[in-house]
PDB file of C-alpha atoms in Angstrom:
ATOM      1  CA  UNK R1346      34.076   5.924  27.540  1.00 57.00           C
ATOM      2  CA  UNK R1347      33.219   9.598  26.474  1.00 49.00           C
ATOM      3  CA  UNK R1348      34.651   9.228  23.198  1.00 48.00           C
ATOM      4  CA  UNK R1349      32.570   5.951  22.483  1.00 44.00           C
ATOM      5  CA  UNK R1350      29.352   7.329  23.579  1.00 40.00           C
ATOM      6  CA  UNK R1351      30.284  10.608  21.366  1.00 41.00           C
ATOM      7  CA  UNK R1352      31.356   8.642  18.393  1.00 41.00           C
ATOM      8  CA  UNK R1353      27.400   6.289  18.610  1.00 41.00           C
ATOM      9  CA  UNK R1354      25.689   9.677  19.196  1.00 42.00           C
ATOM     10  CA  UNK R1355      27.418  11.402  15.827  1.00 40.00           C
ATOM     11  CA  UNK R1356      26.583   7.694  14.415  1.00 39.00           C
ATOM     12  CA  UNK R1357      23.032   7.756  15.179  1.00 41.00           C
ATOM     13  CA  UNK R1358      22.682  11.240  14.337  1.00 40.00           C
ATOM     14  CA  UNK R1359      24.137  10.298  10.593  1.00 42.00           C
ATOM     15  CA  UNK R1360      22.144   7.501   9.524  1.00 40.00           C
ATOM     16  CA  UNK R1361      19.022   9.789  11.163  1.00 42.00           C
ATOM     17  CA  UNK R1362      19.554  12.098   8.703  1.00 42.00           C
ATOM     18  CA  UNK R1363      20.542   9.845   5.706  1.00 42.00           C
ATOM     19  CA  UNK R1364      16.994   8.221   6.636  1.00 47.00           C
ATOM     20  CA  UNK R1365      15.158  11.495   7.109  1.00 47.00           C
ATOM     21  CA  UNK R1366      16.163  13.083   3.490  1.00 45.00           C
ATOM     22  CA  UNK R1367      15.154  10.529   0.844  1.00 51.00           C
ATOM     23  CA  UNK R1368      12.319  12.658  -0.310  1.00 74.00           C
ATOM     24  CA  UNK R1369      12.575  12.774  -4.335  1.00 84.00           C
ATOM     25  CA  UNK R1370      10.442  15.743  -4.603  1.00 91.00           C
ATOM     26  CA  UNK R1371      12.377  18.148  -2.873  1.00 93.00           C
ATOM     27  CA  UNK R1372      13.454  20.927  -4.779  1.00 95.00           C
ATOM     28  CA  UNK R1373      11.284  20.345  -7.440  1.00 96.00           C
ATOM     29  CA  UNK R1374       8.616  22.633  -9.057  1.00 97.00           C
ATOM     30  CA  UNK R1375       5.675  20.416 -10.767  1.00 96.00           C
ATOM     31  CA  UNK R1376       2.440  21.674 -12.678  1.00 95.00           C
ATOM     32  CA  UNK R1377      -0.651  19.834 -11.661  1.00 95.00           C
ATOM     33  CA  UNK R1378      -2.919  20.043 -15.036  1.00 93.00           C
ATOM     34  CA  UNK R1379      -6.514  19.358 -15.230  1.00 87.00           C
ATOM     35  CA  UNK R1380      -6.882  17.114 -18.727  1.00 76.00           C
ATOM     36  CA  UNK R1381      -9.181  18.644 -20.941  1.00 72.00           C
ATOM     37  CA  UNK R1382     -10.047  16.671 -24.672  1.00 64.00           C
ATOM     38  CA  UNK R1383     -10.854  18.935 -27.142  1.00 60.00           C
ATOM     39  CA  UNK R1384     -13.870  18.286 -28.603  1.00 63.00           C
ATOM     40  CA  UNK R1385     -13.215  15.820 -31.588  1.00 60.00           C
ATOM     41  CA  UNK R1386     -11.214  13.741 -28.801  1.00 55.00           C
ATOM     42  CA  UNK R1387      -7.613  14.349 -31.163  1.00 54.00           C
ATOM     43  CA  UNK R1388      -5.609  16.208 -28.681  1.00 55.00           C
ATOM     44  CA  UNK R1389      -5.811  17.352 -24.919  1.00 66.00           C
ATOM     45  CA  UNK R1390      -5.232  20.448 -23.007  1.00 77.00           C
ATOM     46  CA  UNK R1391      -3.600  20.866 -20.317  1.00 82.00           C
ATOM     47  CA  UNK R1392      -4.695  23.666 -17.900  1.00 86.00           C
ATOM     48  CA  UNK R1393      -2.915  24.041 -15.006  1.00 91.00           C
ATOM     49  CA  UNK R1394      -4.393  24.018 -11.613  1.00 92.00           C
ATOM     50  CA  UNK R1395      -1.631  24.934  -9.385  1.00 94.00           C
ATOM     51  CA  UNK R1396       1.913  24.787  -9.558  1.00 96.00           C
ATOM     52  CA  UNK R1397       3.972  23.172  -6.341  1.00 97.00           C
ATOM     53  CA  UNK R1398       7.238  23.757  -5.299  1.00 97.00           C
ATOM     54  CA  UNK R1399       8.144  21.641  -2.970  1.00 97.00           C
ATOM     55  CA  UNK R1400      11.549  22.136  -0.507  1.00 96.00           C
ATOM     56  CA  UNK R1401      12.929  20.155   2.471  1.00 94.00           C
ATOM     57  CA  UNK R1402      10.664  19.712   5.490  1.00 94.00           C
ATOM     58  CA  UNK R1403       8.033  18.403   3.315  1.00 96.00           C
ATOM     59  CA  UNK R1404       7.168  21.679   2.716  1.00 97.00           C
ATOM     60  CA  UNK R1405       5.082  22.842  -0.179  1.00 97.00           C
ATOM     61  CA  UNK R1406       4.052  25.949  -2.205  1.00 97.00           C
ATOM     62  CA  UNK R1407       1.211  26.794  -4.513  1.00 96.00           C
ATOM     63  CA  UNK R1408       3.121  29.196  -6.179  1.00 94.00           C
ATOM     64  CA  UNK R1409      -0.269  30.289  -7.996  1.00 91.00           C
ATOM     65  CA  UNK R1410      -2.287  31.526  -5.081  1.00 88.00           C
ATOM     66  CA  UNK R1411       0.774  31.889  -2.783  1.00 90.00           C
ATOM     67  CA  UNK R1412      -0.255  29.562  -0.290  1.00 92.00           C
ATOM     68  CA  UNK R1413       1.627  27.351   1.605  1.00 95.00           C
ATOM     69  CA  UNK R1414       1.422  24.207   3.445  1.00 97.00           C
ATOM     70  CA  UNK R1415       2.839  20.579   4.076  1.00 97.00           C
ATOM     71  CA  UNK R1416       2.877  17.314   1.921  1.00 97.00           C
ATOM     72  CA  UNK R1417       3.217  13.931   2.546  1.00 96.00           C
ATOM     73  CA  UNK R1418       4.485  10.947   0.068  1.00 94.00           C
ATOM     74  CA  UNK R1419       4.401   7.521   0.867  1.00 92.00           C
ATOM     75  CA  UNK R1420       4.270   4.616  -2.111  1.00 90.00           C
ATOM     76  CA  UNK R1421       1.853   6.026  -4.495  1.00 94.00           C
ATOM     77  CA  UNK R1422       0.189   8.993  -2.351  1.00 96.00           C
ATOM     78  CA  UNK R1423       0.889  12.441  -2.153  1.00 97.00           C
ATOM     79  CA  UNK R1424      -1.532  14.189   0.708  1.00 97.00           C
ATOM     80  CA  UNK R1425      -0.723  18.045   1.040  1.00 98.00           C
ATOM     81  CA  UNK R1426      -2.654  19.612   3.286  1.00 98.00           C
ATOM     82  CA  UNK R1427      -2.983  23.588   3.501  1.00 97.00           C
ATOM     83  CA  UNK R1428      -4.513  25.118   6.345  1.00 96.00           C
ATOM     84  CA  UNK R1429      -4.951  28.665   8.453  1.00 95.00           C
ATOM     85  CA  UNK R1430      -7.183  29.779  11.451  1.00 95.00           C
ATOM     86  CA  UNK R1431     -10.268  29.560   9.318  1.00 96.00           C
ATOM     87  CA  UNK R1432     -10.190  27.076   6.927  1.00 97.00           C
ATOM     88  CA  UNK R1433      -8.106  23.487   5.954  1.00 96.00           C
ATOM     89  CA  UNK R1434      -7.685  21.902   2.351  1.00 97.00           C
ATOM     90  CA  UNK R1435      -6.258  18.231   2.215  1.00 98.00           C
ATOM     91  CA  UNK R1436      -5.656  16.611  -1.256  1.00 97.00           C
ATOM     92  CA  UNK R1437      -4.638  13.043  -1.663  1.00 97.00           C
ATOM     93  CA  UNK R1438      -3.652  11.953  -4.986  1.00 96.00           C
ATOM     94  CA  UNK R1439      -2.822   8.535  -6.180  1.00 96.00           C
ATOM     95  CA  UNK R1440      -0.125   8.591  -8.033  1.00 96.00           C
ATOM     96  CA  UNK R1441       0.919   6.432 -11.184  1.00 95.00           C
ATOM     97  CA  UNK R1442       3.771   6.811 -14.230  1.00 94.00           C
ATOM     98  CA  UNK R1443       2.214   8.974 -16.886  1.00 91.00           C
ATOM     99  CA  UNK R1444       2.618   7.486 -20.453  1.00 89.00           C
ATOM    100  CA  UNK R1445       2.824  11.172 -21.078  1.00 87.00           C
ATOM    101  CA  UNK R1446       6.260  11.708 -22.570  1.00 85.00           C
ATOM    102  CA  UNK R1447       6.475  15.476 -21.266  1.00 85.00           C
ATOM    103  CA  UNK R1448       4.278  14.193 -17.839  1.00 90.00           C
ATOM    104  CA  UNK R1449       6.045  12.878 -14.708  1.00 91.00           C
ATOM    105  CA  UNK R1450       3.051  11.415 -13.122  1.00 93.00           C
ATOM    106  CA  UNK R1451      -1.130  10.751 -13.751  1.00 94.00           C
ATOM    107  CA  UNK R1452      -2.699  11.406 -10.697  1.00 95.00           C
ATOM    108  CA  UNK R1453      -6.739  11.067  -9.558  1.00 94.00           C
ATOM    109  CA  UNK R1454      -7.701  12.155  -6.133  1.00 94.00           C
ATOM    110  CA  UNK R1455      -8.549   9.845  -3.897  1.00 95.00           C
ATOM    111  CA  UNK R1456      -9.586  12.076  -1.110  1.00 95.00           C
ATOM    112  CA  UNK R1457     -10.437  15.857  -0.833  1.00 96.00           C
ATOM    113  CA  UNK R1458     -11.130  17.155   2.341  1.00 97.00           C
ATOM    114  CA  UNK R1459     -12.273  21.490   2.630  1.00 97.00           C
ATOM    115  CA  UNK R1460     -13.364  22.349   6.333  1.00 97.00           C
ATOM    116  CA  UNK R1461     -14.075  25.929   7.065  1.00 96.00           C
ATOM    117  CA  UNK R1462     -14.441  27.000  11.120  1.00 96.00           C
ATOM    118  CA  UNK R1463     -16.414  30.406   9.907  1.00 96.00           C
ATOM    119  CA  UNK R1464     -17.939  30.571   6.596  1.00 92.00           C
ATOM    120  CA  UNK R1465     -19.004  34.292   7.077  1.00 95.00           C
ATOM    121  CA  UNK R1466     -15.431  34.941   6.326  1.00 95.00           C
ATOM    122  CA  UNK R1467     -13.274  35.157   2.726  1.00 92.00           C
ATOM    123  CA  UNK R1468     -12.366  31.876   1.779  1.00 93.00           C
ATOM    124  CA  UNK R1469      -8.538  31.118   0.838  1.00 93.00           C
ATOM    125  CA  UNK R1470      -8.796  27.688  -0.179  1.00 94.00           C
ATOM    126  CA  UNK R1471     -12.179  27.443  -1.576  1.00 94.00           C
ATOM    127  CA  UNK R1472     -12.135  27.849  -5.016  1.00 92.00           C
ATOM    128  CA  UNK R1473      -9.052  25.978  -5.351  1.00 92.00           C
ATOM    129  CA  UNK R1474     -11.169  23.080  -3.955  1.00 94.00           C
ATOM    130  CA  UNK R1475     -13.298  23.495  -6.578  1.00 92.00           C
ATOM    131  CA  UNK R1476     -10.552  23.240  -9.318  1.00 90.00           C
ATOM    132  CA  UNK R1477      -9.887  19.567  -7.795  1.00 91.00           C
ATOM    133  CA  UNK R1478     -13.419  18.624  -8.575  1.00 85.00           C
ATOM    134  CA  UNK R1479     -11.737  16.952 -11.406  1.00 75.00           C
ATOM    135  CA  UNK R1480     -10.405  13.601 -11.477  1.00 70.00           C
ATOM    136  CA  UNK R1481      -8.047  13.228 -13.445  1.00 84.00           C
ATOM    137  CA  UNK R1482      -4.606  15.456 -13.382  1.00 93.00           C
ATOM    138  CA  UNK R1483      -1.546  15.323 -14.917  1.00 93.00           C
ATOM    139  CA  UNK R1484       1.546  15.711 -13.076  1.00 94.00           C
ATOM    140  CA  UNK R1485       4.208  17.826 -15.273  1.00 93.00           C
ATOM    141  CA  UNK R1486       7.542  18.679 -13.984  1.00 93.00           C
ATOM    142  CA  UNK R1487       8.863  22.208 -14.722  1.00 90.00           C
TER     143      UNK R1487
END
């Protein structure tokens, strides 16, 4: 009996963790690039905004301001929310393919959420929040 209850524990414990690590952007690094058209509207820049690297634990990392948080993807979202004592930034994109040949993604945010507890104090997140004023963002893996 102790063998068969050991044997549908390791079971469970398997397919757990087959279910829990289907993330496809793990281990990844991606550039998220505002989309700027020069001004005869021939070709675009592309500035970046922040670079993410994101790891297991749906962790995430603007490697650009060195700040760290937690991201979400489900079906066409990505939400990453960073957040300390003071202050929290949430980003949802919504994601599509990019017909960008050297873009993974096209991405416009559907929801930006800044919240800060004390605004006497410095600011981590805020001008980053500003950068995502923009729509429109490319999505360019590195």
């Amino acid at each position: 009996m102790k063998k068969w209850l050991f044997f549908l524990l390791l079971l469970v414990v398997f397919l757990l963790s087959a279910c829990s690590n289907n993330d496809e952007l793990s281990g990844k690094t991606f550039d998220i690039s505002v989309v700027a058209m020069s001004p005869n509207d021939t070709s675009a820049n592309y500035t970046p905004v922040m670079t993410l690297e994101f790891s297991d634990g749906n962790k995430v990392k603007n490697t650009r301001d060195d700040e760290e948080g937690v991201y979400e993807l489900k079906e066409d979202k990505l939400v990453i929310l960073f957040k300390n004592e003071n202050e929290h930034l949430e980003v949802e994109f919504t994601l599509k393919e990019s017909d960008k040949e050297f873009s993974e993604y096209s991405a416009e945010i559907s929801d930006l959420d800044f919240q800060m507890v004390d605004s006497t104090q410095v600011s981590k997140y805020k001008g980053l929040y500003q950068k995502l004023w923009d729509n429109h963002f490319e999505i360019i893996e590195r």
